[in-house]
Short mmCIF file of C-alpha atoms and ligand atoms in Angstrom, two decimals:
data_model
loop_
_atom_site.label_atom_id
_atom_site.label_comp_id
_atom_site.label_asym_id
_atom_site.label_seq_id
_atom_site.Cartn_x
_atom_site.Cartn_y
_atom_site.Cartn_z
CA MET W 545 -0.01 -0.32 0.01
CA LYS W 546 1.22 3.46 -0.91
CA LYS W 547 2.76 5.94 2.02
CA LYS W 548 -0.28 8.68 2.84
CA MET W 549 1.96 11.33 3.57
CA LEU W 550 -0.80 14.55 3.86
CA VAL W 551 -0.35 17.96 4.56
CA PHE W 552 -3.53 20.01 5.69
CA PHE W 553 -2.98 23.33 4.83
CA GLY W 554 -4.53 27.01 5.25
CA ALA W 555 -5.30 29.70 7.79
CA PRO W 556 -5.49 30.12 11.45
CA GLY W 557 -9.22 28.81 12.22
CA VAL W 558 -9.71 27.36 8.97
CA GLY W 559 -10.51 23.72 10.28
CA LYS W 560 -7.15 22.10 9.85
CA GLY W 561 -7.20 20.37 13.29
CA THR W 562 -10.78 19.36 12.55
CA GLN W 563 -10.33 17.48 9.49
CA ALA W 564 -7.13 15.74 10.58
CA LYS W 565 -8.56 14.65 13.86
CA ILE W 566 -11.31 13.00 11.79
CA ILE W 567 -9.17 11.26 8.66
CA SER W 568 -6.72 10.44 11.60
CA THR W 569 -9.06 8.05 12.98
CA LYS W 570 -10.83 6.92 9.96
CA LEU W 571 -7.76 6.43 7.85
CA GLN W 572 -4.98 5.26 11.35
CA LEU W 573 -2.39 7.64 10.25
CA PRO W 574 -1.08 9.55 12.66
CA HIS W 575 -2.37 13.28 13.79
CA ILE W 576 1.14 15.37 13.46
CA SER W 577 -0.57 19.18 14.90
CA THR W 578 2.70 21.25 15.30
CA GLY W 579 0.63 24.01 17.51
CA ASP W 580 -0.86 20.17 19.82
CA ILE W 581 3.13 19.50 20.05
CA LEU W 582 4.31 23.16 21.30
CA ARG W 583 1.19 23.84 23.49
CA GLU W 584 1.89 20.14 24.86
CA ALA W 585 5.53 21.11 25.47
CA ILE W 586 4.20 24.89 27.69
CA SER W 587 1.83 22.65 29.73
CA LYS W 588 4.29 20.82 30.74
CA LYS W 589 6.74 23.59 31.15
CA THR W 590 9.16 22.01 29.60
CA ASP W 591 12.29 24.55 27.85
CA LEU W 592 10.75 24.20 24.40
CA GLY W 593 7.23 25.28 26.21
CA LEU W 594 9.08 28.00 27.94
CA LEU W 595 10.53 29.15 24.67
CA ALA W 596 6.85 28.83 22.95
CA LYS W 597 4.75 30.46 25.01
CA GLY W 598 5.35 34.23 24.71
CA ILE W 599 5.64 33.92 20.54
CA MET W 600 2.48 31.86 20.52
CA ASP W 601 0.06 33.76 23.02
CA LYS W 602 1.13 36.91 20.90
CA GLY W 603 0.66 34.83 17.17
CA GLU W 604 3.79 34.80 16.07
CA LEU W 605 6.31 31.91 14.95
CA ILE W 606 8.57 30.03 16.45
CA SER W 607 12.13 29.95 14.58
CA ASP W 608 11.88 27.64 11.65
CA GLU W 609 15.32 25.76 12.91
CA ILE W 610 13.71 24.68 15.94
CA MET W 611 10.05 23.37 14.51
CA ALA W 612 11.65 21.61 11.75
CA GLY W 613 13.61 19.46 14.47
CA LEU W 614 10.86 18.86 15.76
CA VAL W 615 9.35 17.47 12.53
CA GLU W 616 11.98 15.86 11.69
CA SER W 617 12.32 14.01 14.34
CA VAL W 618 8.88 12.48 14.78
CA LEU W 619 8.28 11.71 10.94
CA LYS W 620 11.14 9.09 11.40
CA ASN W 621 9.35 7.18 14.25
CA ASP W 622 7.84 3.83 13.52
CA LYS W 623 4.65 5.23 13.80
CA CYS W 624 4.69 7.42 11.25
CA LYS W 625 5.80 4.18 8.55
CA LYS W 626 2.44 4.03 7.01
CA GLY W 627 1.74 7.83 6.25
CA PHE W 628 1.38 10.67 8.99
CA ILE W 629 -0.96 13.69 8.88
CA LEU W 630 1.12 17.11 8.92
CA ASP W 631 -1.28 19.88 10.48
CA GLY W 632 0.70 23.65 10.80
CA PHE W 633 3.64 22.69 9.02
CA PRO W 634 5.15 23.79 6.77
CA ARG W 635 4.35 27.38 7.45
CA THR W 636 6.61 28.69 5.92
CA LEU W 637 9.10 28.50 2.68
CA ASN W 638 12.14 27.37 4.34
CA GLN W 639 10.56 25.04 6.59
CA ALA W 640 9.07 24.17 3.38
CA LYS W 641 12.44 23.67 1.92
CA ILE W 642 14.12 21.30 4.35
CA LEU W 643 11.30 19.68 4.78
CA GLN W 644 11.49 18.36 1.34
CA PRO W 645 14.81 16.72 1.91
CA ILE W 646 13.08 14.48 4.43
CA ILE W 647 10.09 13.51 2.53
CA GLU W 648 12.32 12.52 -0.11
CA SER W 649 14.59 10.14 2.16
CA ILE W 650 11.57 8.45 3.81
CA SER W 651 9.29 7.67 0.52
CA HIS W 652 9.56 8.48 -3.24
CA GLU W 653 6.10 9.87 -3.44
CA LYS W 654 5.19 13.10 -3.63
CA LEU W 655 3.57 14.93 -0.54
CA VAL W 656 -0.07 15.40 -0.98
CA LEU W 657 -1.55 19.20 0.13
CA ILE W 658 -5.02 19.64 1.14
CA SER W 659 -5.55 23.57 0.94
CA LEU W 660 -8.41 24.41 3.16
CA ASP W 661 -9.92 28.36 2.66
CA ALA W 662 -12.36 30.80 3.80
CA ASP W 663 -12.47 34.44 3.67
CA ASP W 664 -11.09 35.99 6.90
CA ASP W 665 -14.07 37.42 8.11
CA ILE W 666 -15.47 33.91 8.78
CA ILE W 667 -12.16 32.76 10.21
CA VAL W 668 -12.40 35.53 12.70
CA ASN W 669 -15.61 34.86 14.29
CA ARG W 670 -14.80 31.08 13.79
CA LEU W 671 -12.07 31.38 16.38
CA ALA W 672 -13.39 33.54 18.52
CA GLN W 673 -16.30 31.00 19.36
CA ARG W 674 -13.74 27.58 18.93
CA ARG W 675 -13.29 26.23 22.73
CA MET W 676 -11.78 22.86 23.75
CA CYS W 677 -12.53 20.40 26.09
CA SER W 678 -9.74 20.51 29.35
CA THR W 679 -11.58 16.99 29.69
CA CYS W 680 -11.62 15.57 26.47
CA GLY W 681 -9.67 17.36 24.11
CA SER W 682 -12.34 18.08 21.60
CA ILE W 683 -12.26 21.38 19.62
CA VAL W 684 -15.96 22.84 19.22
CA ASN W 685 -17.48 25.83 18.00
CA LEU W 686 -20.07 27.42 20.47
CA ASN W 687 -22.49 28.73 18.05
CA PHE W 688 -23.14 25.14 17.06
CA LEU W 689 -23.82 24.15 20.37
CA THR W 690 -27.32 24.21 22.28
CA ASP W 691 -25.85 23.77 25.56
CA GLN W 692 -23.19 25.84 25.60
CA THR W 693 -21.77 24.91 29.26
CA ARG W 694 -21.38 21.16 27.97
CA CYS W 695 -19.09 19.61 26.30
CA PRO W 696 -20.69 17.40 23.64
CA THR W 697 -18.68 14.50 23.12
CA CYS W 698 -18.11 13.80 26.82
CA GLY W 699 -19.98 15.51 28.17
CA SER W 700 -18.23 17.16 31.33
CA LYS W 701 -19.89 20.50 32.80
CA ASN W 702 -18.09 24.01 32.31
CA SER W 703 -14.80 22.53 30.74
CA PHE W 704 -14.52 24.61 28.08
CA ILE W 705 -11.11 26.47 27.70
CA LYS W 706 -10.28 30.16 25.35
CA ARG W 707 -6.73 29.84 23.68
CA LYS W 708 -5.24 32.59 24.54
CA ASP W 709 -4.10 33.45 20.48
CA ASP W 710 -8.05 33.22 20.09
CA GLU W 711 -8.40 36.73 21.24
CA VAL W 712 -9.59 39.22 18.01
CA ASP W 713 -6.56 41.19 17.66
CA VAL W 714 -4.16 38.01 17.94
CA ILE W 715 -6.13 36.12 15.76
CA LYS W 716 -5.58 39.68 13.12
CA ASN W 717 -1.86 39.42 13.71
CA ARG W 718 -1.82 35.86 13.04
CA LEU W 719 -3.83 35.90 9.82
CA ASN W 720 -1.68 38.62 8.39
CA ILE W 721 1.53 36.51 9.04
CA PHE W 722 -0.47 33.77 7.34
CA HIS W 723 -1.35 35.95 4.56
CA LYS W 724 2.31 37.69 3.96
CA THR W 725 4.42 34.47 5.19
CA THR W 726 2.50 31.28 5.05
CA GLU W 727 0.41 31.67 1.88
CA PRO W 728 3.50 32.06 -0.44
CA VAL W 729 4.25 28.11 0.44
CA LEU W 730 1.87 27.25 -1.82
CA ASN W 731 3.73 28.49 -4.90
CA TYR W 732 6.46 25.97 -3.74
CA TYR W 733 3.82 23.41 -3.43
CA LYS W 734 3.12 23.36 -7.75
CA ASN W 735 5.98 21.35 -8.51
CA HIS W 736 6.56 19.01 -4.78
CA ALA W 737 3.20 18.31 -4.05
CA ILE W 738 0.12 16.98 -5.40
CA ILE W 739 -2.51 19.76 -4.43
CA TYR W 740 -6.16 19.85 -3.55
CA ASN W 741 -8.12 23.24 -3.18
CA ILE W 742 -11.04 22.67 -0.73
CA ASP W 743 -13.93 25.23 0.27
CA ALA W 744 -13.41 25.27 3.62
CA THR W 745 -17.37 27.39 4.41
CA LEU W 746 -18.87 24.10 4.01
CA THR W 747 -20.03 21.54 6.56
CA VAL W 748 -17.43 19.88 8.62
CA GLU W 749 -18.93 16.70 6.71
CA GLU W 750 -19.05 17.83 3.87
CA ILE W 751 -14.99 18.74 3.91
CA THR W 752 -14.45 15.06 5.33
CA GLU W 753 -15.94 13.81 2.88
CA LYS W 754 -14.39 16.20 -0.50
CA ILE W 755 -11.11 14.88 1.41
CA LEU W 756 -12.00 11.80 1.38
CA GLU W 757 -12.71 11.52 -2.31
CA ALA W 758 -9.37 13.09 -3.35
CA ILE W 759 -6.89 10.91 -1.08
CA THR W 760 -8.40 7.42 -0.91
P1 AP5 B 949 -1.83 26.19 15.03
O1 AP5 B 949 -2.41 25.18 16.25
O2 AP5 B 949 -1.58 25.04 14.59
O3 AP5 B 949 -2.67 27.56 15.28
P2 AP5 B 949 -3.10 27.60 13.47
O4 AP5 B 949 -2.64 27.35 12.22
O5 AP5 B 949 -3.35 29.35 13.81
O6 AP5 B 949 -4.50 27.20 13.59
P3 AP5 B 949 -6.06 27.01 14.35
O7 AP5 B 949 -5.80 25.03 15.06
O8 AP5 B 949 -5.96 27.88 15.16
O9 AP5 B 949 -6.95 26.33 13.51
P4 AP5 B 949 -7.09 24.73 12.47
O10 AP5 B 949 -6.89 25.33 10.91
O11 AP5 B 949 -6.69 23.58 13.05
O12 AP5 B 949 -8.79 24.78 13.04
P5 AP5 B 949 -10.00 24.56 14.16
O13 AP5 B 949 -10.09 22.78 13.29
O14 AP5 B 949 -9.50 23.89 15.17
O15 AP5 B 949 -0.39 27.13 16.01
C1 AP5 B 949 -0.21 27.98 16.87
C2 AP5 B 949 0.76 28.75 17.29
O16 AP5 B 949 1.47 27.96 17.09
C3 AP5 B 949 1.09 29.38 15.98
O17 AP5 B 949 0.87 31.05 16.10
C4 AP5 B 949 2.35 29.97 16.48
O18 AP5 B 949 3.25 30.33 17.03
C5 AP5 B 949 2.53 28.08 16.75
N1 AP5 B 949 3.18 26.96 15.30
C6 AP5 B 949 2.68 26.31 15.05
N2 AP5 B 949 2.92 25.32 14.12
C7 AP5 B 949 4.08 26.37 14.03
C8 AP5 B 949 5.10 26.16 12.36
N3 AP5 B 949 5.25 25.19 11.62
N4 AP5 B 949 5.80 27.03 12.88
C9 AP5 B 949 5.82 28.19 13.39
N5 AP5 B 949 5.07 28.32 14.66
C10 AP5 B 949 4.88 27.52 14.54
O19 AP5 B 949 -11.16 25.20 13.93
C11 AP5 B 949 -11.28 26.40 14.43
C12 AP5 B 949 -13.03 26.41 14.85
O20 AP5 B 949 -13.91 26.61 13.92
C13 AP5 B 949 -13.12 25.21 15.71
O21 AP5 B 949 -14.36 26.41 16.61
C14 AP5 B 949 -13.96 24.32 14.95
O22 AP5 B 949 -15.13 23.68 15.90
C15 AP5 B 949 -14.87 25.09 13.54
N6 AP5 B 949 -14.99 24.55 12.59
C16 AP5 B 949 -13.66 23.81 12.07
N7 AP5 B 949 -14.62 23.43 10.78
C17 AP5 B 949 -15.75 24.30 10.68
C18 AP5 B 949 -16.49 24.17 9.45
N8 AP5 B 949 -16.59 23.43 8.05
N9 AP5 B 949 -17.76 24.91 9.56
C19 AP5 B 949 -17.99 25.73 10.90
N10 AP5 B 949 -17.32 25.59 12.17
C20 AP5 B 949 -16.04 25.10 11.63
MG1 MG B 950 -5.27 23.23 14.46
#
């Protein structure tokens, strides 16, 4: 069976994490979210976490060298033998260029890039309404809940937390950085990956269906 090497690409809040979790479960592929790895380092107060916290709270990017080192060690792990889903990496041209020889050293296949797209105003609204359940880790959008105090996945009461970088001024900074630094990475992948463009304003279920149609 072909190794599935997927990159979920798109602006903050476009739905990368939501879809990566679903596809990871359906296809039994590890979900590698660089944001989640950094947030875990912050909660454990590791050296990486202490360095990353102030940068992430402002919505800025961690250095390419740190991020690339981190991703390389994960991709070379046995768990990624059958493939992987990268979520949040690469997000600079330099990260993409560092990633390319790593990919070529582990497979002859091309990366498959799922590019999710939605307008900034939709994204700002989604992120301002995003919460995470501190009990089970589910990501929700408050707009879609009938009971905004209870996690629909595990039933926990008052367990929702808001990410520090989901304050409106930080969201706007993250979007600016995305348009300036991350979006141009798509150009690089025109020659280095198979790209599927997906409308991220569809429902979660419709997007999952389109991703599965594209990659299976
Ligand atoms: P990271 O955690 O990667 O954040 P991000 O890219 O800003 O993206 P988000 O996680 O905010 O959004 P998402 O696309 O996953 O959307 P979600 O599915 O949650 O990175 C955080 C920080 O870490 C960075 O700012 C940087 O500091 C650092 N970092 C990470 N990687 C790095 C790297 N490679 N280099 C340097 N620094 C790095 O959905 C959002 C909301 O919308 C949710 O409420 C969800 O329920 C809802 N939603 C999802 N899909 C839909 C839909 N179809 N319709 C309606 N609502 C939906
Ligand atoms: Mg995410």
